[in-house]
Short mmCIF file of C-alpha atoms in Angstrom, two decimals:
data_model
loop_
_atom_site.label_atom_id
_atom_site.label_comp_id
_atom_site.label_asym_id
_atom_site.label_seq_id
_atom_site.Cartn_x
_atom_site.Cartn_y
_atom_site.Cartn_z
CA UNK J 917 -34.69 -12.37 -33.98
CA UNK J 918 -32.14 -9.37 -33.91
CA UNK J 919 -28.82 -11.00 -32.09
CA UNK J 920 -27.68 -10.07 -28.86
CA UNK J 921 -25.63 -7.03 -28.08
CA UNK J 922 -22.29 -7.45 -28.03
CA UNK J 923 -20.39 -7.71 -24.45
CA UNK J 924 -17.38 -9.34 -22.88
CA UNK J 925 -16.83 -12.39 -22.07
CA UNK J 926 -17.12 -12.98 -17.93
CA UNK J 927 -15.13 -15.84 -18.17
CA UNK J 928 -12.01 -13.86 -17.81
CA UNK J 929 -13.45 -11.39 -15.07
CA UNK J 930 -10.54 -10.27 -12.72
CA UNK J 931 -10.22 -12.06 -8.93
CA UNK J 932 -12.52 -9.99 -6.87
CA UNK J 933 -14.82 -9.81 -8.79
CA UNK J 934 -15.26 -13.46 -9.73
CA UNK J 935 -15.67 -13.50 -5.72
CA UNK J 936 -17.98 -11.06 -5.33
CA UNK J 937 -19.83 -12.75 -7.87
CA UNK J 938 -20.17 -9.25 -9.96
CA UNK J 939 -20.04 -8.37 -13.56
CA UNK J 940 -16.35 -7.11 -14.16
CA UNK J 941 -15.39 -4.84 -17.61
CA UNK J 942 -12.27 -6.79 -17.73
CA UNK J 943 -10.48 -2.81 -18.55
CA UNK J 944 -6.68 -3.59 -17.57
CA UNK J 945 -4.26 -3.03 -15.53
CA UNK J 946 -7.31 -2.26 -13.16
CA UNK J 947 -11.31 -3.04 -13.83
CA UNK J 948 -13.64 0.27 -12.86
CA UNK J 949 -14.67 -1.77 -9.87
CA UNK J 950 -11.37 -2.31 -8.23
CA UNK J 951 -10.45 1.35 -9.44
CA UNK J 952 -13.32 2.94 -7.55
CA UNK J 953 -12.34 0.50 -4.29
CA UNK J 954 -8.66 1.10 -4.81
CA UNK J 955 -7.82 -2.87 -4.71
CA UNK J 956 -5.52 -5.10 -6.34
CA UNK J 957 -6.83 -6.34 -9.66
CA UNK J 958 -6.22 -9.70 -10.77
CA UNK J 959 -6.39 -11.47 -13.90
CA UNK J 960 -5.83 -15.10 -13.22
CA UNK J 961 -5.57 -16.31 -16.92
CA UNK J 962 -2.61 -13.52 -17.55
CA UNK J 963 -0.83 -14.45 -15.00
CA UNK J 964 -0.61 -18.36 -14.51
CA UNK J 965 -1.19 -21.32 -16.99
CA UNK J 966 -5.24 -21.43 -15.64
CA UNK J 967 -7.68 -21.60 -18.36
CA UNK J 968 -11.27 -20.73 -17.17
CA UNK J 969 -12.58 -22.72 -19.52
CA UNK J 970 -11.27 -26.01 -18.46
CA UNK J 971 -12.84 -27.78 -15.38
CA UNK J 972 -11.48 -27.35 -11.42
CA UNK J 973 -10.46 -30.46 -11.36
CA UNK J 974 -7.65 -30.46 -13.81
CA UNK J 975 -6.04 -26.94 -12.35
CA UNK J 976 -2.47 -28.48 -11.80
CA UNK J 977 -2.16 -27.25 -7.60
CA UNK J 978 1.07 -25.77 -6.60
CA UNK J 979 2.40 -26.00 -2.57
CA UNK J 980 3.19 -23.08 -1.25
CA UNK J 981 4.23 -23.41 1.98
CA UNK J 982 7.33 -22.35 3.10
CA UNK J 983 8.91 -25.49 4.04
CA UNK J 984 11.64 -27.67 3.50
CA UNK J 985 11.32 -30.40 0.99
CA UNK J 986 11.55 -33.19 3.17
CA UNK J 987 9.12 -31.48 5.80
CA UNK J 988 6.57 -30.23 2.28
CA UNK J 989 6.68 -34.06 1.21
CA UNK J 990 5.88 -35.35 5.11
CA UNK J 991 2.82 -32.24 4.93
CA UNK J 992 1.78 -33.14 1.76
CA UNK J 993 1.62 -37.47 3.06
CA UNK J 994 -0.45 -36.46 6.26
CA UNK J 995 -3.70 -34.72 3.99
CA UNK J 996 -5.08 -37.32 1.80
CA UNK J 997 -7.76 -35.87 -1.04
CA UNK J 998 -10.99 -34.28 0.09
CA UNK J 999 -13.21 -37.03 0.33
CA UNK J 1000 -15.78 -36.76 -2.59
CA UNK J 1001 -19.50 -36.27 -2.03
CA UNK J 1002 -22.03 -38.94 -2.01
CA UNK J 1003 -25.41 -39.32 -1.79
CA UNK J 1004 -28.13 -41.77 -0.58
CA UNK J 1005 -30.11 -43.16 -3.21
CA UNK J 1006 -33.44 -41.30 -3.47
CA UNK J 1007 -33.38 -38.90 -0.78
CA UNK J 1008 -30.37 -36.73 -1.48
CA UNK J 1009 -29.39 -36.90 1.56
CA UNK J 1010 -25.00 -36.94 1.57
CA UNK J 1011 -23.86 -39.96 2.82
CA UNK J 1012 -21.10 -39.48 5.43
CA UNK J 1013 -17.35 -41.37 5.40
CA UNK J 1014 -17.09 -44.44 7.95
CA UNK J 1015 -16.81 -44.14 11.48
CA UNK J 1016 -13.69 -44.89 11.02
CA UNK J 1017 -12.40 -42.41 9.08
CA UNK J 1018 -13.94 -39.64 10.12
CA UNK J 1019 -12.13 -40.35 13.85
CA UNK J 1020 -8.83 -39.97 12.04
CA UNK J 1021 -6.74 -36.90 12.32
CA UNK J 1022 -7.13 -35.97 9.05
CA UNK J 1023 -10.93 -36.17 8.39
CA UNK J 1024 -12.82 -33.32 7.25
CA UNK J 1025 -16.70 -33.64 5.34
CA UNK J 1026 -17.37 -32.80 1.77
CA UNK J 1027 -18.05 -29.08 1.16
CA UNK J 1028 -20.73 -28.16 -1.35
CA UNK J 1029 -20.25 -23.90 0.01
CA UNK J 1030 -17.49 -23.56 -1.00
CA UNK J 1031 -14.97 -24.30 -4.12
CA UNK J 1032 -11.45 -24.96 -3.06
CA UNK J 1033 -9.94 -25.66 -6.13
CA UNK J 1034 -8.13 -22.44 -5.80
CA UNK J 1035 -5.50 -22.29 -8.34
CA UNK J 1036 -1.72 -22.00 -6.29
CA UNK J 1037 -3.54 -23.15 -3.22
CA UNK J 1038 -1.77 -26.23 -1.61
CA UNK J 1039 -3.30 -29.27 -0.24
CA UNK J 1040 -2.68 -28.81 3.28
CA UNK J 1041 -4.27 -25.24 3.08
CA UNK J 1042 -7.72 -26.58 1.23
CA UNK J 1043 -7.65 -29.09 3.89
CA UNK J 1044 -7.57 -26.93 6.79
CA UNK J 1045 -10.49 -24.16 4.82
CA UNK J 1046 -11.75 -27.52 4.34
CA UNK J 1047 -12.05 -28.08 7.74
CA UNK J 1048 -13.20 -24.16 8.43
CA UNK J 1049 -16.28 -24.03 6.11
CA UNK J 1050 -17.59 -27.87 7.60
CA UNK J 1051 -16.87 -28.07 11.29
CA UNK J 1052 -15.88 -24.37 12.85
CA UNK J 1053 -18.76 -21.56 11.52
CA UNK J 1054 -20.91 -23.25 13.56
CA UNK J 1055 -21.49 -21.38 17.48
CA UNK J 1056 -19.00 -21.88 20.16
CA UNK J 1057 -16.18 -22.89 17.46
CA UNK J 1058 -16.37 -19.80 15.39
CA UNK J 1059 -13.64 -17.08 16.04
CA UNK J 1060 -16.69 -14.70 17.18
CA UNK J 1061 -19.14 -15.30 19.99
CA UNK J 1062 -21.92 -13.40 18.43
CA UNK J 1063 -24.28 -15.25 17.09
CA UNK J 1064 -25.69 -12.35 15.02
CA UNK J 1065 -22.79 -11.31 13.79
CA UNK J 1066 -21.14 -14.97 12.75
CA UNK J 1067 -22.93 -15.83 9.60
CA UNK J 1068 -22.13 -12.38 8.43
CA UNK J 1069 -18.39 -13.31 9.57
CA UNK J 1070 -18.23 -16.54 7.82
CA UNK J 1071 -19.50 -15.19 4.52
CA UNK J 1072 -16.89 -12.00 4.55
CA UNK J 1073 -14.29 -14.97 5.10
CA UNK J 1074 -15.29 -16.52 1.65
CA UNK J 1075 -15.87 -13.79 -0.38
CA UNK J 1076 -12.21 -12.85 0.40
CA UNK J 1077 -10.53 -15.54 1.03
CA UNK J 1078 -8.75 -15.84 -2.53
CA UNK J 1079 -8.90 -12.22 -2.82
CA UNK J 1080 -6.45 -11.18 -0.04
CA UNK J 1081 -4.22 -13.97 0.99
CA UNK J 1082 -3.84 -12.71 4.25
CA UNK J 1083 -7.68 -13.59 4.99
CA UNK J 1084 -7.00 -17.47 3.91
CA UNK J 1085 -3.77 -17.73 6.04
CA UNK J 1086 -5.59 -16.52 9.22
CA UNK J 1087 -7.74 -18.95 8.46
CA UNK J 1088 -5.32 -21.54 8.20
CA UNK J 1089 -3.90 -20.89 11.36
CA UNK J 1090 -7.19 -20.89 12.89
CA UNK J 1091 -8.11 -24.65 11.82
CA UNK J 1092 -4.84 -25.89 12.48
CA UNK J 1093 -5.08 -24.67 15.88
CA UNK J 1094 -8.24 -26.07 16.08
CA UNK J 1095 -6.96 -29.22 14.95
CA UNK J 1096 -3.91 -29.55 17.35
CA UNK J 1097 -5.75 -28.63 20.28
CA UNK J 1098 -8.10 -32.00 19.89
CA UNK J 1099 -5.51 -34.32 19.21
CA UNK J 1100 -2.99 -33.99 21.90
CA UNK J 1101 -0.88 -36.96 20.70
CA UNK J 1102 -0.14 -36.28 17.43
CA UNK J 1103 -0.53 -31.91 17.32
CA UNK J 1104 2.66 -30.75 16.26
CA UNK J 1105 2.36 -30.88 12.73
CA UNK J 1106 -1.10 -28.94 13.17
CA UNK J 1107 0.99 -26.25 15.30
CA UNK J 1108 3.64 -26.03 13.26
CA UNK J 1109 1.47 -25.01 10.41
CA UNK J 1110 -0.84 -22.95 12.59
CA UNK J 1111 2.31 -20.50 13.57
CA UNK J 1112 3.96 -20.55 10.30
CA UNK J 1113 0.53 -19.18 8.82
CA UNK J 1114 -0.11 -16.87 11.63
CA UNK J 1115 2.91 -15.02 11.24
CA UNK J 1116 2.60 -14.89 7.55
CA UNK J 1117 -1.01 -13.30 7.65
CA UNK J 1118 0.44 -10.67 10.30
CA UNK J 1119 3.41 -10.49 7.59
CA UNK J 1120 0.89 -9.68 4.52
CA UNK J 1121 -1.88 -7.68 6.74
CA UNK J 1122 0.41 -5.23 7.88
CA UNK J 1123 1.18 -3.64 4.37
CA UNK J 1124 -2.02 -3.77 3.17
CA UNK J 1125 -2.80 -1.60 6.42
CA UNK J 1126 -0.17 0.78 5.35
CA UNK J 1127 -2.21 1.68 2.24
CA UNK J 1128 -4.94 4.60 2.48
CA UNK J 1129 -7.93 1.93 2.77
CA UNK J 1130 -11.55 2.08 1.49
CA UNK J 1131 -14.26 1.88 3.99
CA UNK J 1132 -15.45 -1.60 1.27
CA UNK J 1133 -11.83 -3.20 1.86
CA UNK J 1134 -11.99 -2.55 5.72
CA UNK J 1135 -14.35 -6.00 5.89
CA UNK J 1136 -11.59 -8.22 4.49
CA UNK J 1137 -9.33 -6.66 7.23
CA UNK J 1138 -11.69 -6.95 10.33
CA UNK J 1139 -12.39 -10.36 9.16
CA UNK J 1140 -8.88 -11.46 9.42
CA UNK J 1141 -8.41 -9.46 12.26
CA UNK J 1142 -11.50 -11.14 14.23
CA UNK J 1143 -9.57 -14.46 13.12
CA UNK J 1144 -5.97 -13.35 14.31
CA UNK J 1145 -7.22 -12.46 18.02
CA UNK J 1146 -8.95 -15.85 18.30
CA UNK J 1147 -5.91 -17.45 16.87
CA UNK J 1148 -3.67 -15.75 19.76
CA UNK J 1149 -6.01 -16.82 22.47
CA UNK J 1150 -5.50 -20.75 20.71
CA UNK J 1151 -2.06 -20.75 20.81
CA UNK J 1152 -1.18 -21.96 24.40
CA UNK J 1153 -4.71 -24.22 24.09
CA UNK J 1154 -2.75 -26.26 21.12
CA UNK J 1155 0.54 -26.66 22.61
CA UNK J 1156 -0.24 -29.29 24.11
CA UNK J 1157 3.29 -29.96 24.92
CA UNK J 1158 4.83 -26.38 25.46
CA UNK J 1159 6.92 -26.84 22.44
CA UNK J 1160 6.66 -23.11 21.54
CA UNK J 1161 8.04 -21.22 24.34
CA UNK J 1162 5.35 -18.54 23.81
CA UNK J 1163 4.67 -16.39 27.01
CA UNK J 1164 1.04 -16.10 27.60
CA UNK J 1165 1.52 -12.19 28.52
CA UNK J 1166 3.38 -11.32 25.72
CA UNK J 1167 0.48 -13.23 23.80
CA UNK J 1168 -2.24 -10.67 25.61
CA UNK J 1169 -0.04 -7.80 24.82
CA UNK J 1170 -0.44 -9.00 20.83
CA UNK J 1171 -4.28 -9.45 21.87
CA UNK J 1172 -4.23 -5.68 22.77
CA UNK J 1173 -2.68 -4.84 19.26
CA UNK J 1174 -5.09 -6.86 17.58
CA UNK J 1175 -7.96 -5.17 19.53
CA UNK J 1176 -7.50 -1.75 18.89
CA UNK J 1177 -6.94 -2.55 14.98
CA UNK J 1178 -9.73 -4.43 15.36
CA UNK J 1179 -11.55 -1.27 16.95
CA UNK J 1180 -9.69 1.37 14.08
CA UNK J 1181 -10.92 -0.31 11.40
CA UNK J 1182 -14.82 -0.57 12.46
CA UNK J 1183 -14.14 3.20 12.99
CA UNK J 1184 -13.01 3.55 9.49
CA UNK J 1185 -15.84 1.14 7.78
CA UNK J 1186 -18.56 3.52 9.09
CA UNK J 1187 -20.89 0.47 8.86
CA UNK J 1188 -20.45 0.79 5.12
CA UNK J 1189 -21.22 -2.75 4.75
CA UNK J 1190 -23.18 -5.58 6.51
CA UNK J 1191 -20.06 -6.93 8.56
CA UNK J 1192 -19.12 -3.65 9.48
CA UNK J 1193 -22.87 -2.10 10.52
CA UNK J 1194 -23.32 -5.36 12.64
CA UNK J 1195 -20.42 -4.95 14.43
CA UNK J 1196 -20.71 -1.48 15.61
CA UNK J 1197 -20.89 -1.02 19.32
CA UNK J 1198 -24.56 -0.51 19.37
CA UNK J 1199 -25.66 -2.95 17.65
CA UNK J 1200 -23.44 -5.04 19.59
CA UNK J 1201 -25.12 -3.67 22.92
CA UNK J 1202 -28.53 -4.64 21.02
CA UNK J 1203 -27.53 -7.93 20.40
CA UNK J 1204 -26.07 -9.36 23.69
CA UNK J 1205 -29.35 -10.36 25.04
CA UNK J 1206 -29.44 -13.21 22.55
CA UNK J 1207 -25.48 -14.10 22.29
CA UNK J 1208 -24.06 -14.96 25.40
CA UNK J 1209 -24.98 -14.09 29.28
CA UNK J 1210 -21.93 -15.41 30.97
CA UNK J 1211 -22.15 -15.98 34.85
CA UNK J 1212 -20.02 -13.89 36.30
CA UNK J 1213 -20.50 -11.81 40.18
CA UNK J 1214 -20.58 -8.26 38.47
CA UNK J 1215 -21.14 -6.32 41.67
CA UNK J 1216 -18.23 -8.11 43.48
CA UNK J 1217 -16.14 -7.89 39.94
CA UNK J 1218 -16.94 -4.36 40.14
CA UNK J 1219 -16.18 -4.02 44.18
CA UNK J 1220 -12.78 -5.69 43.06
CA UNK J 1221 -11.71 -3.38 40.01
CA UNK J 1222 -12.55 -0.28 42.16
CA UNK J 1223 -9.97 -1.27 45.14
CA UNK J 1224 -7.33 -1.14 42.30
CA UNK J 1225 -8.52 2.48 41.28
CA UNK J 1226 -7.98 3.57 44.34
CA UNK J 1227 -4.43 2.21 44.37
CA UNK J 1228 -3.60 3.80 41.13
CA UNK J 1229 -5.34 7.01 42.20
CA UNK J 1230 -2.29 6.44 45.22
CA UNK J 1231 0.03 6.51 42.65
CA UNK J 1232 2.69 9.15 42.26
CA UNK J 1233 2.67 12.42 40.38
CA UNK J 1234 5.87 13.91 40.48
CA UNK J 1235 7.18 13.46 36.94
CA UNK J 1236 5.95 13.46 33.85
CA UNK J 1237 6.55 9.51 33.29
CA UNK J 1238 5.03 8.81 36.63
CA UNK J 1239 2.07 10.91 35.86
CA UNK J 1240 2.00 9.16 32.07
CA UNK J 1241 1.68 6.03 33.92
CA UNK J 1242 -0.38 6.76 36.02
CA UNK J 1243 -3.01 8.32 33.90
CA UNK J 1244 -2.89 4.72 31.33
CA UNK J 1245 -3.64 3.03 34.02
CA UNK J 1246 -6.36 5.00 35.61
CA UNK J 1247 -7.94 5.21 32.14
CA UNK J 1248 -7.60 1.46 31.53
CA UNK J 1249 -8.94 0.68 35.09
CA UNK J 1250 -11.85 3.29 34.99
CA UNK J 1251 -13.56 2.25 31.77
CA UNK J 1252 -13.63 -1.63 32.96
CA UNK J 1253 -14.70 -1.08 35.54
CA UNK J 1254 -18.09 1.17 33.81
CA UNK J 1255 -18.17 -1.55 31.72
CA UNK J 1256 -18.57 -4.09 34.36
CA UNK J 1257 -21.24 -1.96 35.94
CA UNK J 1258 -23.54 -1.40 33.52
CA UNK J 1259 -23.82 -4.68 32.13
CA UNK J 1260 -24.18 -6.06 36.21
CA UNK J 1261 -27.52 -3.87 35.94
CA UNK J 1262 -28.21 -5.02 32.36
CA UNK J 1263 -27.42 -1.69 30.36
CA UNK J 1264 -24.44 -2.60 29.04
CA UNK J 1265 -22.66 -5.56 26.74
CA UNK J 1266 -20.73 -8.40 27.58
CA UNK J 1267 -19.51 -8.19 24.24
CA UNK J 1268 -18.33 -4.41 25.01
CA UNK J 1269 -15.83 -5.80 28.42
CA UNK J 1270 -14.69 -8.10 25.50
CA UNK J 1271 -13.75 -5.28 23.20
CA UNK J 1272 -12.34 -3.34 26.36
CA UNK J 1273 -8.43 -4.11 25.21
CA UNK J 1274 -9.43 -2.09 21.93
CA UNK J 1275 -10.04 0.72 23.34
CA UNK J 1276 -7.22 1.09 26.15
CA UNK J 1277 -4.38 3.54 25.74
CA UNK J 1278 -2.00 1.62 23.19
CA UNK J 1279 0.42 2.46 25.44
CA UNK J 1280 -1.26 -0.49 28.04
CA UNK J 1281 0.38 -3.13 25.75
CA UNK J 1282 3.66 -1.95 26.25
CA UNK J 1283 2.83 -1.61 30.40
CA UNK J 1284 1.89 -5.53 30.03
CA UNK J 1285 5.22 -6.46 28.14
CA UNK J 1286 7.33 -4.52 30.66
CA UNK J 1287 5.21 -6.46 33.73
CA UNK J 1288 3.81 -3.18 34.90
CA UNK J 1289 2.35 -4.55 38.14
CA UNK J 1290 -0.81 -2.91 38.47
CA UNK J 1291 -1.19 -3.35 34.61
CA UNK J 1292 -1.17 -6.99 35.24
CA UNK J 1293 -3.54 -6.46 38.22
CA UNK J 1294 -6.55 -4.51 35.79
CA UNK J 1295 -5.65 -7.49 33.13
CA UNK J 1296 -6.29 -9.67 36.01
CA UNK J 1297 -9.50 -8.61 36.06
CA UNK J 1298 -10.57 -8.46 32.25
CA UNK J 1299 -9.06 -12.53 32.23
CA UNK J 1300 -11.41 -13.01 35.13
CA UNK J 1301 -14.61 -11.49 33.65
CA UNK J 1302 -14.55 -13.66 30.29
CA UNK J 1303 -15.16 -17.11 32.19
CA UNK J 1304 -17.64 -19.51 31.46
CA UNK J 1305 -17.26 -18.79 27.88
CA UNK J 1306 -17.10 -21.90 26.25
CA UNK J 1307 -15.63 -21.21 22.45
CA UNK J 1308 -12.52 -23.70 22.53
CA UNK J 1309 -10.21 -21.12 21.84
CA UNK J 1310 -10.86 -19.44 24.94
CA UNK J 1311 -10.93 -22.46 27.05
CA UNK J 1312 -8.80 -22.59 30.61
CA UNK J 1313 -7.61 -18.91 29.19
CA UNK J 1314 -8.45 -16.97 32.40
CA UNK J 1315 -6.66 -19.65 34.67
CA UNK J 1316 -3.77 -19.67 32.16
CA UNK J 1317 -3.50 -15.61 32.59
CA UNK J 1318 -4.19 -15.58 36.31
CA UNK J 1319 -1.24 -17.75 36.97
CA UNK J 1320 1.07 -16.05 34.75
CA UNK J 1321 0.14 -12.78 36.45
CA UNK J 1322 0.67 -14.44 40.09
CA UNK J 1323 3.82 -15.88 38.83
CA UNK J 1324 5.46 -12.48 37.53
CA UNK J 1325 3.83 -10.32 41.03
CA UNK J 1326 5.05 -13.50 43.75
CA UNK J 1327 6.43 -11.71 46.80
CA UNK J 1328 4.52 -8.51 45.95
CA UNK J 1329 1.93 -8.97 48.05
CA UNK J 1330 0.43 -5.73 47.86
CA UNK J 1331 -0.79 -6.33 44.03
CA UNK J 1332 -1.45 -10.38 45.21
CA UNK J 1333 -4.08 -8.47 47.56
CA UNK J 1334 -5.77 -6.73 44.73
CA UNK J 1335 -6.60 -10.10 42.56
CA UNK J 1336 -8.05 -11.98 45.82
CA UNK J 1337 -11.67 -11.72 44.12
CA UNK J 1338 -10.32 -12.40 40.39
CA UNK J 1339 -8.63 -15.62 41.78
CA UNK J 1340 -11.73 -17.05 43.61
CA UNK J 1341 -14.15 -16.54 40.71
CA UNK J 1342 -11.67 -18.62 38.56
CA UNK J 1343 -11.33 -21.57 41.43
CA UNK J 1344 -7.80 -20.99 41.77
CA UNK J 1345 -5.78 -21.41 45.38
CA UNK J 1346 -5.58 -18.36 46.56
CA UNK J 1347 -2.67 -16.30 46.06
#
């Protein structure tokens, strides 16, 4: 038998595509694959003491967080080993950790998706993917709503998780928020390490946005941009205790940001891959049917939205500022309000008024930082059309923003009188 043609050995394939699970020429500094894609090519044996060769299990793991020592060593005592997998005898069938244990704080099940034995990847952070993969990529505790588009969202997530480190510290942050909003006694160590990873995912994603992007690399950046904006909804859900000091309108002002990156980068995938067809806006409008119908008075919500058109159509001309303003606002205002319409006659997508932040003026943001009034009156309205969704991350989040917004407009009764419908829908006292 002639012997086999000669090839390469795909042990030492570089990081992506080891993820992508694709044959890589190994051709250095940068394989033809991650040429063509323009991405970061990584050779894992050439850069640490791994050998690919030797099993998981023995990869020495080094923390990374940026703590302390003292406050590493506490983090380090609160996530005990990843309990192994076990199975019942002749069926199969994994057997589950005691009752016990899995009430504790620091429970997650075995994984058999996904292999965390990430070289460089602490314990606390394969606890908390850990924790992703097992318990939250299931509906109504994923950071989507559709349930269409969530498998594909979850599987983007892992294929790039150890490829772009921003992807696995949204992630983070996601669980840990998770994690601190169910356990209201002991959450700050869960919060802590929710914010800390939060701000370093913003900290590496923002970079990598700087570079002239591939529509193929836009997936690993609307997945952990999908993750950031449900992150940002979590935050005042985990603090239990108000420990942060985080203003919940300067936290919809970041949603805004979020959104319209969110809404660039679908723009610049083209639906070049799954992720990024299934989450263009008409296959979104094709799928709502089958996601999520949320109860909500759309003829009265649209009654509502138009009373505050006609105040900003009120609104003063005479300068160029006033007519800036006023043209944000009327744009803002306008399109909610067509989006409210059509989907109260069932020709339009809930998920669309979602995805209404991404496609306001960027300069709305800004309006809801400075406390525009009748900014905070139109956001009044988007808070009120997303109840009754029930993903925990979302949960008490249009009371939360109706209140702030009464809060900053007390006294200005005018702009009170333009959220009477938004407050009754939420069962708030009136304002």
């Amino acid at each position: 038998m002639p012997s086999r043609r000669a090839h390469k050995n795909s042990h030492h394939g570089c990081q992506r595509c080891k993820s992508k699970r694709v044959k890589c020429d190994q051709q250095q500094p940068r394989c033809q694959r991650c040429e063509r894609h323009n991405a970061d090519c990584i050779y894992r044996h050439l850069l640490t003491n791994w050998d690919p060769f030797q099993r998981p299990s023995n990869v020495p793991i080094q923390p990374r967080l940026l703590f302390d020592e003292q406050q590493q060593q506490q983090q380090q005592q609160g996530f005990p080993q990843l309990p192994p997998a076990t199975d019942t005898p002749g069926t199969g069938t994994p057997t589950l950790p005691s009752q016990a244990y899995m009430a504790s704080p620091t429970y997650v099940a075995s994984s058999t998706t996904l292999n965390l034995d990430f070289p460089g990847w602490s314990q606390p952070e394969r606890f908390y993917v850990h924790h992703f993969v097992n318990h939250l990529a299931v509906n109504n505790l994923a950071p989507i709503l559709d349930s269409e588009i969530r498998p594909l969202l979850t599987q983007t997530i892992i294929d790039n998780i150890d490829v772009y480190p921003f992807v696995r510290h949204a992630l983070v942050s996601f669980s840990a928020l998770h994690l601190a909003s169910e356990r209201v006694g002991s959450s700050s160590q869960h919060l802590v390490t929710a914010l800390h990873h939060k701000d370093t995912a913003i900290a590496g994603f923002r970079p990598f946005l700087s570079d002239q992007l591939q529509p193929q690399q836009c997936e690993a950046a609307v997945a952990a941009s999908v993750v950031l904006v449900a992150c940002t909804f979590a935050i005042p859900i985990a603090d239990h205790a108000k420990t942060t000091g985080v203003d919940h309108l300067d936290l919809l002002s970041q949603v805004a940001g979020l959104f319209q990156g969110l809404i660039a980068l679908l723009r610049l995938g083209r639906g070049s891959t799954p992720i990024l067809e299934a989450m263009k806006t008409s296959n979104v409008r094709r799928s709502v049917a089958v996601t999520h119908r949320v109860e909500v008075a759309w003829p009265e919500a649209g009654s509502s939205i138009q009373r505050a058109i006609t105040a900003i159509e009120a609104l003063d001309e005479s300068d160029a500022p006033a007519l800036s303003r006023k043209t944000i606002l009327h744009s803002g205002a306008s399109l909610l309000h067509r989006l409210m319409q059509r989907v109260a006659v069932d020709e339009g997508s809930y998920v669309a008024v979602c995805m209404w932040l991404g496609r306001v003026d960027p300069s709305y943001g800004d309006m809801l930082r400075a406390r525009d009034p009748l900014a905070l009156v139109i956001m009044g309205h988007y808070a009120a059309s997303r109840q009754g969704i029930t993903a925990w991350w979302a949960k008490g989040w249009p009371q939360e923003t109706l209140n702030a917004i009464a809060g900053v407009l007390q006294g200005q009764q005018q702009y009170l009188d333009l959220l009477d419908w938004c407050v009754t829908s939420v069962n708030l006292s009136p304002t």
